Tab-separated table of N, CA and C in Angstrom:
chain	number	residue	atom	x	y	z
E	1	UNK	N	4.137	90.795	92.489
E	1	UNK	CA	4.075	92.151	91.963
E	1	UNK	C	4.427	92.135	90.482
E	2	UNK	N	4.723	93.321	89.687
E	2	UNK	CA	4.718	93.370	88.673
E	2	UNK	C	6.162	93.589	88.077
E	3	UNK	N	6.571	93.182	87.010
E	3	UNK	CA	7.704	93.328	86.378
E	3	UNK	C	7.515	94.348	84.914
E	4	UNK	N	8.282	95.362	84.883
E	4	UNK	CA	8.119	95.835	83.325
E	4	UNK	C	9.289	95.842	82.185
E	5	UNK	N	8.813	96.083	81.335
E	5	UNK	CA	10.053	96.034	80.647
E	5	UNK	C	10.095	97.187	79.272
E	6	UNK	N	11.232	97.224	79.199
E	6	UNK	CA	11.742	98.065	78.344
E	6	UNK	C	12.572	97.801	77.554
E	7	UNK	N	13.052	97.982	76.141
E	7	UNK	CA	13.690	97.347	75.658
E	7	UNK	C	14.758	98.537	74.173
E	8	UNK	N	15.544	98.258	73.943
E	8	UNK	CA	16.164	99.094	72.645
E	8	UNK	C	17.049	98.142	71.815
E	9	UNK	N	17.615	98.993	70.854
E	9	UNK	CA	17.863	98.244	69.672
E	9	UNK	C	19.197	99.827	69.433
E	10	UNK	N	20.866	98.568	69.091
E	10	UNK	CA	21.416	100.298	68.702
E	10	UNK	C	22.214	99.757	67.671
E	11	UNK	N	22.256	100.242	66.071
E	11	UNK	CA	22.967	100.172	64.945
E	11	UNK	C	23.856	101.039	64.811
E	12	UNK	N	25.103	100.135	64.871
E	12	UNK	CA	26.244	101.462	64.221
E	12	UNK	C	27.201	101.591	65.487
E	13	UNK	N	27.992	102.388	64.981
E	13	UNK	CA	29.235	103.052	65.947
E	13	UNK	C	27.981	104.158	66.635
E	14	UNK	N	28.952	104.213	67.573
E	14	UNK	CA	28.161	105.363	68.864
E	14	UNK	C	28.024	106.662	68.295
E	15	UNK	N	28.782	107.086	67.626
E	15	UNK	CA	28.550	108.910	66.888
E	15	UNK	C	27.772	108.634	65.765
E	16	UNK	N	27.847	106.867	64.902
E	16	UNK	CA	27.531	107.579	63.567
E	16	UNK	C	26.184	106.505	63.820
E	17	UNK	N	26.092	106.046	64.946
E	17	UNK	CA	25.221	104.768	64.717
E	17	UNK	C	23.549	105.622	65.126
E	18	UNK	N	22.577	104.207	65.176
E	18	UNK	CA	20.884	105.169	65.694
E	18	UNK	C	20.503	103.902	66.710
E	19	UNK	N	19.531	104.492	67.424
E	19	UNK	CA	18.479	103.269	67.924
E	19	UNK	C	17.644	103.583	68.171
E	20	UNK	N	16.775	102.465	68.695
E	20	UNK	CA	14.826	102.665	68.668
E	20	UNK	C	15.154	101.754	70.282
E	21	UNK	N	14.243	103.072	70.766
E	21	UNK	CA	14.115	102.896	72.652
E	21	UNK	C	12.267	102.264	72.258
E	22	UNK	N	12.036	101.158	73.032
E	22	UNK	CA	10.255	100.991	73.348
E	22	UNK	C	10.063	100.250	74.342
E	23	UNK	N	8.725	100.654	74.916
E	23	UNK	CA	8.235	100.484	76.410
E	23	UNK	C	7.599	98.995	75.707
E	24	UNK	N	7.553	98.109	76.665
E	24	UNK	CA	7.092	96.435	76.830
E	24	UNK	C	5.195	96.877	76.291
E	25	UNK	N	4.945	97.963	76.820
E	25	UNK	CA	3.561	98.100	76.569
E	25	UNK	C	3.233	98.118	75.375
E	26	UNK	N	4.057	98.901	74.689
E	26	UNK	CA	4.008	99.485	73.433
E	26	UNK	C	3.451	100.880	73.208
E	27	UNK	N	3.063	101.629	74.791
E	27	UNK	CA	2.536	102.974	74.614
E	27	UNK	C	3.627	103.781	73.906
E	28	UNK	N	5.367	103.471	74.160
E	28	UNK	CA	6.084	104.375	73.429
E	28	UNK	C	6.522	103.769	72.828
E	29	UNK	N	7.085	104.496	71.609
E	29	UNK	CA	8.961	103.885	70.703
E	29	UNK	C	9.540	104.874	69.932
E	30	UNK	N	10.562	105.113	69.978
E	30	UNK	CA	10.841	106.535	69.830
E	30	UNK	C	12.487	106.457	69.576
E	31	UNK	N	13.051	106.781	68.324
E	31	UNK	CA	14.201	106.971	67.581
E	31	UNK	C	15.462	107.446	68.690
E	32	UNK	N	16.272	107.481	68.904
E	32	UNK	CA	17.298	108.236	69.504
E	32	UNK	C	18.817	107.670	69.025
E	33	UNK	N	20.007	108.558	69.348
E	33	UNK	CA	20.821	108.616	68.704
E	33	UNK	C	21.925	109.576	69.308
E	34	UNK	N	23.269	109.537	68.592
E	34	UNK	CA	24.155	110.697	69.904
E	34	UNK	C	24.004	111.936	69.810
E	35	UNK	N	23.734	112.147	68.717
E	35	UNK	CA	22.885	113.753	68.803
E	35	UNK	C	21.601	114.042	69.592
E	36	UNK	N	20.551	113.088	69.820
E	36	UNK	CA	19.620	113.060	70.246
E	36	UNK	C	20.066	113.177	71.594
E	37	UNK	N	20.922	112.402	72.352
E	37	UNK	CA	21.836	112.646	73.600
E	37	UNK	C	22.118	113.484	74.456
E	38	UNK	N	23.126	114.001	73.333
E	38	UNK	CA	24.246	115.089	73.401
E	38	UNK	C	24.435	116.210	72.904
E	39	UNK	N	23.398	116.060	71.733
E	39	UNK	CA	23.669	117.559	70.851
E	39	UNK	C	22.075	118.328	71.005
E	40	UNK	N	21.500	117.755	71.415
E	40	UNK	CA	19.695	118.457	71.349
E	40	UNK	C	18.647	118.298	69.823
E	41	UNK	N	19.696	117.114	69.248
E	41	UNK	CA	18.928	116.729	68.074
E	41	UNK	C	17.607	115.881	68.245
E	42	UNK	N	16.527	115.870	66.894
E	42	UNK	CA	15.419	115.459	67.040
E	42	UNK	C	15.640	113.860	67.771
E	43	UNK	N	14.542	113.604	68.337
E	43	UNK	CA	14.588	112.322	69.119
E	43	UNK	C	14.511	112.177	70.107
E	44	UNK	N	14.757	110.777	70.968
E	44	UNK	CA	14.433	110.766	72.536
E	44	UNK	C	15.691	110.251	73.108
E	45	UNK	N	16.306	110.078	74.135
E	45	UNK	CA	17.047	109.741	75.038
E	45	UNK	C	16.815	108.864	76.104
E	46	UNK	N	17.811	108.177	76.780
E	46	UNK	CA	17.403	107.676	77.886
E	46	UNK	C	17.039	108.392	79.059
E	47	UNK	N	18.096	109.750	79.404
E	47	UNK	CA	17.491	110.547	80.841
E	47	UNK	C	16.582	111.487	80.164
E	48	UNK	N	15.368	111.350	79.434
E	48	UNK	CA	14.427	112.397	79.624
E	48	UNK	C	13.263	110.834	79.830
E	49	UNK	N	13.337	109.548	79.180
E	49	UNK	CA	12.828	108.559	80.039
E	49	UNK	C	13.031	108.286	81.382
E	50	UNK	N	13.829	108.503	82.028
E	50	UNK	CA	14.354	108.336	83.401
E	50	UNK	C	13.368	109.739	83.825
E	51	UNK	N	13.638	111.138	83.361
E	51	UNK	CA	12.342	112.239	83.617
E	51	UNK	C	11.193	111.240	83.907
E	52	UNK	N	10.680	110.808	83.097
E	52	UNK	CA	9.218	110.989	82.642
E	52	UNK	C	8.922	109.796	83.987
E	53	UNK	N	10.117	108.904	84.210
E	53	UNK	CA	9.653	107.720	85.216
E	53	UNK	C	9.904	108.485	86.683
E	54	UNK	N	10.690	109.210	86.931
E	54	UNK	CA	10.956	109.438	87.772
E	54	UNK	C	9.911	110.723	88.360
E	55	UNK	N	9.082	111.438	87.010
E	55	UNK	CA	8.345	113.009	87.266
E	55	UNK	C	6.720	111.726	87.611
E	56	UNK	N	6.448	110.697	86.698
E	56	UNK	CA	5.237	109.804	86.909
E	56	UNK	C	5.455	109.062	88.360
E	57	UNK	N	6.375	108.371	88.528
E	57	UNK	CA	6.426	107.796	89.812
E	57	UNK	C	6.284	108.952	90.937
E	58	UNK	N	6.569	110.019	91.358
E	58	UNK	CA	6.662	111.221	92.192
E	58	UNK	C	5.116	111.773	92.531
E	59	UNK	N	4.526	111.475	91.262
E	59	UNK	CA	3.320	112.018	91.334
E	59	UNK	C	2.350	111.423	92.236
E	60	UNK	N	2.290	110.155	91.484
E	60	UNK	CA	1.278	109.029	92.117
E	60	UNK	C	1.901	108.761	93.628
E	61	UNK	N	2.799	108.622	94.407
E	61	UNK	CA	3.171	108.415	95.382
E	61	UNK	C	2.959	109.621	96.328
E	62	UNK	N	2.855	110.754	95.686
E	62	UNK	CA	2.968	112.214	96.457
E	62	UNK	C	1.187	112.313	96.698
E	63	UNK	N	0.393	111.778	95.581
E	63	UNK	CA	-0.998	111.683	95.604
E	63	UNK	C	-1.423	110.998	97.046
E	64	UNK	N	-0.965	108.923	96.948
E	64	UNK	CA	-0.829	108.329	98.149
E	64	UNK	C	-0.611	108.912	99.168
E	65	UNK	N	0.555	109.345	99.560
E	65	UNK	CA	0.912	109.751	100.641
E	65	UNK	C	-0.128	111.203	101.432
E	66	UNK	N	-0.249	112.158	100.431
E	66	UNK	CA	-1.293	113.083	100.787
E	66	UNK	C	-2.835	112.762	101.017
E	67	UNK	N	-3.247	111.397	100.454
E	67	UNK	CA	-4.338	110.549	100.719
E	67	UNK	C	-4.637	109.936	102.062
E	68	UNK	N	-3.181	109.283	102.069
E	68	UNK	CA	-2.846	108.841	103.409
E	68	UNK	C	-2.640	109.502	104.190
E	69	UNK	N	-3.014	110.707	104.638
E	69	UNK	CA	-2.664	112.058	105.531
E	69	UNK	C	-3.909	112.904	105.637
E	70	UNK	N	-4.813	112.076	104.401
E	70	UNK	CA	-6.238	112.744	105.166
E	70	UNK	C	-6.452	114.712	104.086
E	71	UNK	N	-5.309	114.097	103.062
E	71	UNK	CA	-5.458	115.379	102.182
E	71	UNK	C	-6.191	114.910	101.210
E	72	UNK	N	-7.054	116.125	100.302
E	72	UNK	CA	-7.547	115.453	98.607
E	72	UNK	C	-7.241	116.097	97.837
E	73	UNK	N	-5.964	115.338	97.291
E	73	UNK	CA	-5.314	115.988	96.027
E	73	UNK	C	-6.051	115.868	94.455
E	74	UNK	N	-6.267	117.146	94.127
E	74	UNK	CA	-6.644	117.292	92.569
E	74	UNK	C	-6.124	117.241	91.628
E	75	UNK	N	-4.907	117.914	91.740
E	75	UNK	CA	-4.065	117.490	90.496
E	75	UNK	C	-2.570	117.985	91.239
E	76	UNK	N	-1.388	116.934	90.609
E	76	UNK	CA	-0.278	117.274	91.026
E	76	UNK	C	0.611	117.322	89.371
E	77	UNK	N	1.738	118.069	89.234
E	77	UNK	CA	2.201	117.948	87.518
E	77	UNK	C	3.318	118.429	88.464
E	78	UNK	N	4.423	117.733	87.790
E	78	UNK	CA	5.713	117.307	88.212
E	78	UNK	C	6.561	116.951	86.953
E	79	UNK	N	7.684	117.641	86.621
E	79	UNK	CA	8.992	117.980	85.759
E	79	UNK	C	10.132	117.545	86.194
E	80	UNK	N	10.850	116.427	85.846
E	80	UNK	CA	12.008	116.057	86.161
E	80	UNK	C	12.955	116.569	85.073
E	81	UNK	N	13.819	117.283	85.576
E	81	UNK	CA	14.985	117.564	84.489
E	81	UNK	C	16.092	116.698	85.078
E	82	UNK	N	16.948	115.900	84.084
E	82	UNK	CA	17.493	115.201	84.364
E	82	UNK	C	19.299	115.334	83.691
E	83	UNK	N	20.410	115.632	84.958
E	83	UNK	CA	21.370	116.847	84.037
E	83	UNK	C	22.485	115.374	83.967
E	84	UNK	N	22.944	115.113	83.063
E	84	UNK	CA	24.214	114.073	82.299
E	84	UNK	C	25.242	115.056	81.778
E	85	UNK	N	26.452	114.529	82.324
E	85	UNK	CA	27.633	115.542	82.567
E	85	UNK	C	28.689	114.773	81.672
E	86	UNK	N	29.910	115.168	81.443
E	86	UNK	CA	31.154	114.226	81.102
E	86	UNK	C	31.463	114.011	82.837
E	87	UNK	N	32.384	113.092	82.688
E	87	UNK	CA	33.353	113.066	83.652
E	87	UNK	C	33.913	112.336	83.784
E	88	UNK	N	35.510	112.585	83.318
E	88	UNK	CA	36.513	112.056	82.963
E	88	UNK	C	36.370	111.536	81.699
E	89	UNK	N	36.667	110.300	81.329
E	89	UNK	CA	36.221	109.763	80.228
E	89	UNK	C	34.788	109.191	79.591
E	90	UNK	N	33.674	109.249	81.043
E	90	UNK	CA	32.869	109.187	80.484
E	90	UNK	C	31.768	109.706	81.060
E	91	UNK	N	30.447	109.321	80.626
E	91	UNK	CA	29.126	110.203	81.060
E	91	UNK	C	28.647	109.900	82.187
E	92	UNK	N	28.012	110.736	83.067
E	92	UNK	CA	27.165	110.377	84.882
E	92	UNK	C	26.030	111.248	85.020
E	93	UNK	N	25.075	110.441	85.082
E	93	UNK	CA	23.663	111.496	84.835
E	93	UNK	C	23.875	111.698	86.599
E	94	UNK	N	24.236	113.612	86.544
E	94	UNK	CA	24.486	113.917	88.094
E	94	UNK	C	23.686	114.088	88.922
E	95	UNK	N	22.051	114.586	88.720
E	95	UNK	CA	21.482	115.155	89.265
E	95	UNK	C	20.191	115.069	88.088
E	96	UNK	N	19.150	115.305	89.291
E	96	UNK	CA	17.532	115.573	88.789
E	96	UNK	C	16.872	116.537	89.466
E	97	UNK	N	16.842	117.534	88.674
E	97	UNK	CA	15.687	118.495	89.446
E	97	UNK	C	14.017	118.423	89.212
E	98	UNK	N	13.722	117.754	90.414
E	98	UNK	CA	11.854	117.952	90.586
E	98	UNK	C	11.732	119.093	90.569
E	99	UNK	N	10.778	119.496	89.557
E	99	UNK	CA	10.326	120.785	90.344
E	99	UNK	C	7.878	119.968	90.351
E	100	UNK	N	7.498	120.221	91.575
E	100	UNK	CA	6.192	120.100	91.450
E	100	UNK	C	5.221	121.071	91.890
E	101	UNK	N	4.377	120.802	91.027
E	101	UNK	CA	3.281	121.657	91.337
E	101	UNK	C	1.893	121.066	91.671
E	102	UNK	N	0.971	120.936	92.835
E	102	UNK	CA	-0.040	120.664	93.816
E	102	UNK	C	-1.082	121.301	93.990
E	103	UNK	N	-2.331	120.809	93.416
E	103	UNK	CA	-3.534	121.672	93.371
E	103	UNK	C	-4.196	120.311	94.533
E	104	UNK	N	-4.289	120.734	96.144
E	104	UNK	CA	-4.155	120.147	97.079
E	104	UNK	C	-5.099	120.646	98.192
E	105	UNK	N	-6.253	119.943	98.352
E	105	UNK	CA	-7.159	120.868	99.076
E	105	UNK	C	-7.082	120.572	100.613
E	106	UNK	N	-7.575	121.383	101.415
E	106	UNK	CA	-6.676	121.684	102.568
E	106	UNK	C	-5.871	121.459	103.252
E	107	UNK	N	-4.965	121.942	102.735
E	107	UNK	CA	-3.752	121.765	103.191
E	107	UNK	C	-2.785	123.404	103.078
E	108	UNK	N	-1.240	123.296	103.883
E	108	UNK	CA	-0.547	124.749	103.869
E	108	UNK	C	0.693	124.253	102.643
E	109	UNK	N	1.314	124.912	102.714
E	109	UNK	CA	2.747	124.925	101.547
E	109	UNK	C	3.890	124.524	102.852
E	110	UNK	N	3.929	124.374	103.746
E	110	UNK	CA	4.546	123.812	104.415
E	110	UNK	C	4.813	122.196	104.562
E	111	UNK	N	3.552	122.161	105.220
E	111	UNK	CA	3.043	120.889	105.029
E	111	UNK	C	2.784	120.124	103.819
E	112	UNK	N	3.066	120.557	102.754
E	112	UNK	CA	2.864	120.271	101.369
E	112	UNK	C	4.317	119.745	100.915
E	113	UNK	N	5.247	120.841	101.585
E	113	UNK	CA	6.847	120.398	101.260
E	113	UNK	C	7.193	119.623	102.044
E	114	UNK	N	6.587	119.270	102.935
E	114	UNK	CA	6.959	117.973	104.218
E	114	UNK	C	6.228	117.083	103.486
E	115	UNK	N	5.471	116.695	102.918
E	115	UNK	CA	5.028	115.522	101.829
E	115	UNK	C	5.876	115.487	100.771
E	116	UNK	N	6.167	116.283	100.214
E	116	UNK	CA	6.820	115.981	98.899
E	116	UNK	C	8.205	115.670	99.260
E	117	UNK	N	9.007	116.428	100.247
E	117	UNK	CA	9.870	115.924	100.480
E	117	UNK	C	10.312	114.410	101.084
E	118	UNK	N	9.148	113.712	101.674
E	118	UNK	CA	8.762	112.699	101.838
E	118	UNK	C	9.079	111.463	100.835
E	119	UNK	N	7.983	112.241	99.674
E	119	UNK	CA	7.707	111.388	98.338
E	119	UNK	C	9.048	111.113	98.006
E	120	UNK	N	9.878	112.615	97.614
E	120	UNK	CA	11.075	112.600	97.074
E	120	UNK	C	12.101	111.143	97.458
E	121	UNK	N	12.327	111.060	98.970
E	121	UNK	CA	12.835	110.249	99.120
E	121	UNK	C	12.415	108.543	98.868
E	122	UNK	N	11.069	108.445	98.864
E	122	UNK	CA	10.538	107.021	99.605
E	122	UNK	C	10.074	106.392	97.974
E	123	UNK	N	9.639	106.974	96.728
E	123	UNK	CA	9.136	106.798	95.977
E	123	UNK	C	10.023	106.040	95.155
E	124	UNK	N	9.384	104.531	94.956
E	124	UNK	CA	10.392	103.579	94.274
E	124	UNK	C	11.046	104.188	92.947
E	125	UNK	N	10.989	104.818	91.995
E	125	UNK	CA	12.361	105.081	91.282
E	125	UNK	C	12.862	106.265	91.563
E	126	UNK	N	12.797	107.063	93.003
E	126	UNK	CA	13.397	107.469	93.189
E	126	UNK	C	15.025	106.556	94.282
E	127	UNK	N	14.171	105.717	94.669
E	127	UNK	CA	15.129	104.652	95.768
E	127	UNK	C	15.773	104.374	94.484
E	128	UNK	N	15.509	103.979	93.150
E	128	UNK	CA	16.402	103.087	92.262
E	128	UNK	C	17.525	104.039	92.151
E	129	UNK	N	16.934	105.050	92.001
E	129	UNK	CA	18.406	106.244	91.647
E	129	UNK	C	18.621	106.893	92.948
E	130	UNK	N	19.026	106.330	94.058
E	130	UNK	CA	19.715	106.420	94.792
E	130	UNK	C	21.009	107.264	94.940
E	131	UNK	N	21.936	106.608	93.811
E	131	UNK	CA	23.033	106.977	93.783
E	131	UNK	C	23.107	108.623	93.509
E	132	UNK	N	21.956	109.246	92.468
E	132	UNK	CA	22.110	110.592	92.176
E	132	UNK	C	21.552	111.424	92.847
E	133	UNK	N	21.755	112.822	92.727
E	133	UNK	CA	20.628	113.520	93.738
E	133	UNK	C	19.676	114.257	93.398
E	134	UNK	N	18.628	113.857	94.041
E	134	UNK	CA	17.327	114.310	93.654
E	134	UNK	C	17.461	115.701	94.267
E	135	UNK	N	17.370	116.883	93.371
E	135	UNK	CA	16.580	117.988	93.928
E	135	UNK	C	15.287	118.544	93.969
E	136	UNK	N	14.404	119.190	94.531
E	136	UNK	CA	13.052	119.552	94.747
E	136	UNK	C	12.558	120.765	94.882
E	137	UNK	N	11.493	121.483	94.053
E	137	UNK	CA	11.083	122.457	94.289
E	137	UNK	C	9.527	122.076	94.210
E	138	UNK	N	8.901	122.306	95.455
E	138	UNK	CA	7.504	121.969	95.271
E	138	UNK	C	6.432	123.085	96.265
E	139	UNK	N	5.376	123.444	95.028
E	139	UNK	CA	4.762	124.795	95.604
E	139	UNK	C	3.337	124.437	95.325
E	140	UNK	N	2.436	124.692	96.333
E	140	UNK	CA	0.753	124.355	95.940
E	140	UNK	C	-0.035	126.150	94.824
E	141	UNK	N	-0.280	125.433	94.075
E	141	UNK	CA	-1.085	126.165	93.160
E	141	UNK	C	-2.854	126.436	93.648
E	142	UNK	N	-3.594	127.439	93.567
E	142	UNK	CA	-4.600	127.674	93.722
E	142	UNK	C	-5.268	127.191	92.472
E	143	UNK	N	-6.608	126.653	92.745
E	143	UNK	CA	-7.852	125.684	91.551
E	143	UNK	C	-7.839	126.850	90.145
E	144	UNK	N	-7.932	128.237	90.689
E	144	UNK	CA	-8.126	128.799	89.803
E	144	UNK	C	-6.883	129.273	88.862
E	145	UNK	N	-5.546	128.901	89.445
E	145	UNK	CA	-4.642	129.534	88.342
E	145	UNK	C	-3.584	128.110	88.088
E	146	UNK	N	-4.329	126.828	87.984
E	146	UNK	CA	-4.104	125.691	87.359
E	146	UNK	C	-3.492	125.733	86.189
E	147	UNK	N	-2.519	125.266	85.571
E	147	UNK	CA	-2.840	125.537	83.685
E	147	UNK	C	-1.741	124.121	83.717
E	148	UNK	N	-1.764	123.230	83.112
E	148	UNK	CA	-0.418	122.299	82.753
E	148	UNK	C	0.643	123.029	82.101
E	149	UNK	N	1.702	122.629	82.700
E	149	UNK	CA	3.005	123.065	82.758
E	149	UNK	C	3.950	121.663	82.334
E	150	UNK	N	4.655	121.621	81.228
E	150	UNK	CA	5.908	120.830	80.968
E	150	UNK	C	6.895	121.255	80.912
């Protein structure tokens, strides 16, 4: 199977220092820093990468699985917010809220949340983050009131 990699670079003390986060591919690379973190300054972070792996992995597996069930999914768009807390002396990314959305042809919203809730659990980076808890909100959208949502 496949191995990926990821890699960063960090100059400086932790408040006053910077670094450059990039994917092995080279599709990203992207500045971040403790403001970028902690304060909502320009830049990227590690848990909105952990988002983006954890909202991409959810998708494609929620696709599979509804494939594998004899559904034909059109489009699924999926938002991981990803919440990093203090505690005690230091930081614990506590929680991730999925929220997804399923343009999913025949199929009910029941049965839609019995898949996703599925995905939620079984979908390899969601198993990696194990330790935190995944929350889920997942609702099927009709073809005609589609629009991408981030």
């Amino acid at each position: 199977m496949s191995t990926r990699t990821g890699s960063a670079i960090w100059e400086g003390t932790l408040k006053d220092g910077k670094g450059t986060m990039k994917l092995g591919s080279g599709a990203f690379e992207g500045a971040y820093s403790f403001a970028s973190r902690f304060e909502n300054a320009p830049g990227t972070n590690p848990e909105e990468l952990i988002g983006a792996a954890e909202a991409g992995c959810f998708s494609m597996a929620l696709s599979l699985g509804l494939s594998k069930a004899g559904f034909s999914p059109k489009r699924i768009n999926t938002t991981a917010d990803v919440h990093i807390e203090k505690i005690g002396d230091g930081f614990k990314i506590t929680s991730i809220d999925l929220r997804t959305e399923g343009e999913i042809l025949g199929i009910d919203q029941q049965t839609f949340i019995e898949h996703a809730e599925a995905t939620r659990k079984n979908c390899p980076v969601s198993q990696a983050l194990a330790g935190t808890k995944i929350n889920l909100q997942a609702k099927l959208v009709p073809s005609a009131d589609w629009e991408l949502r981030a």
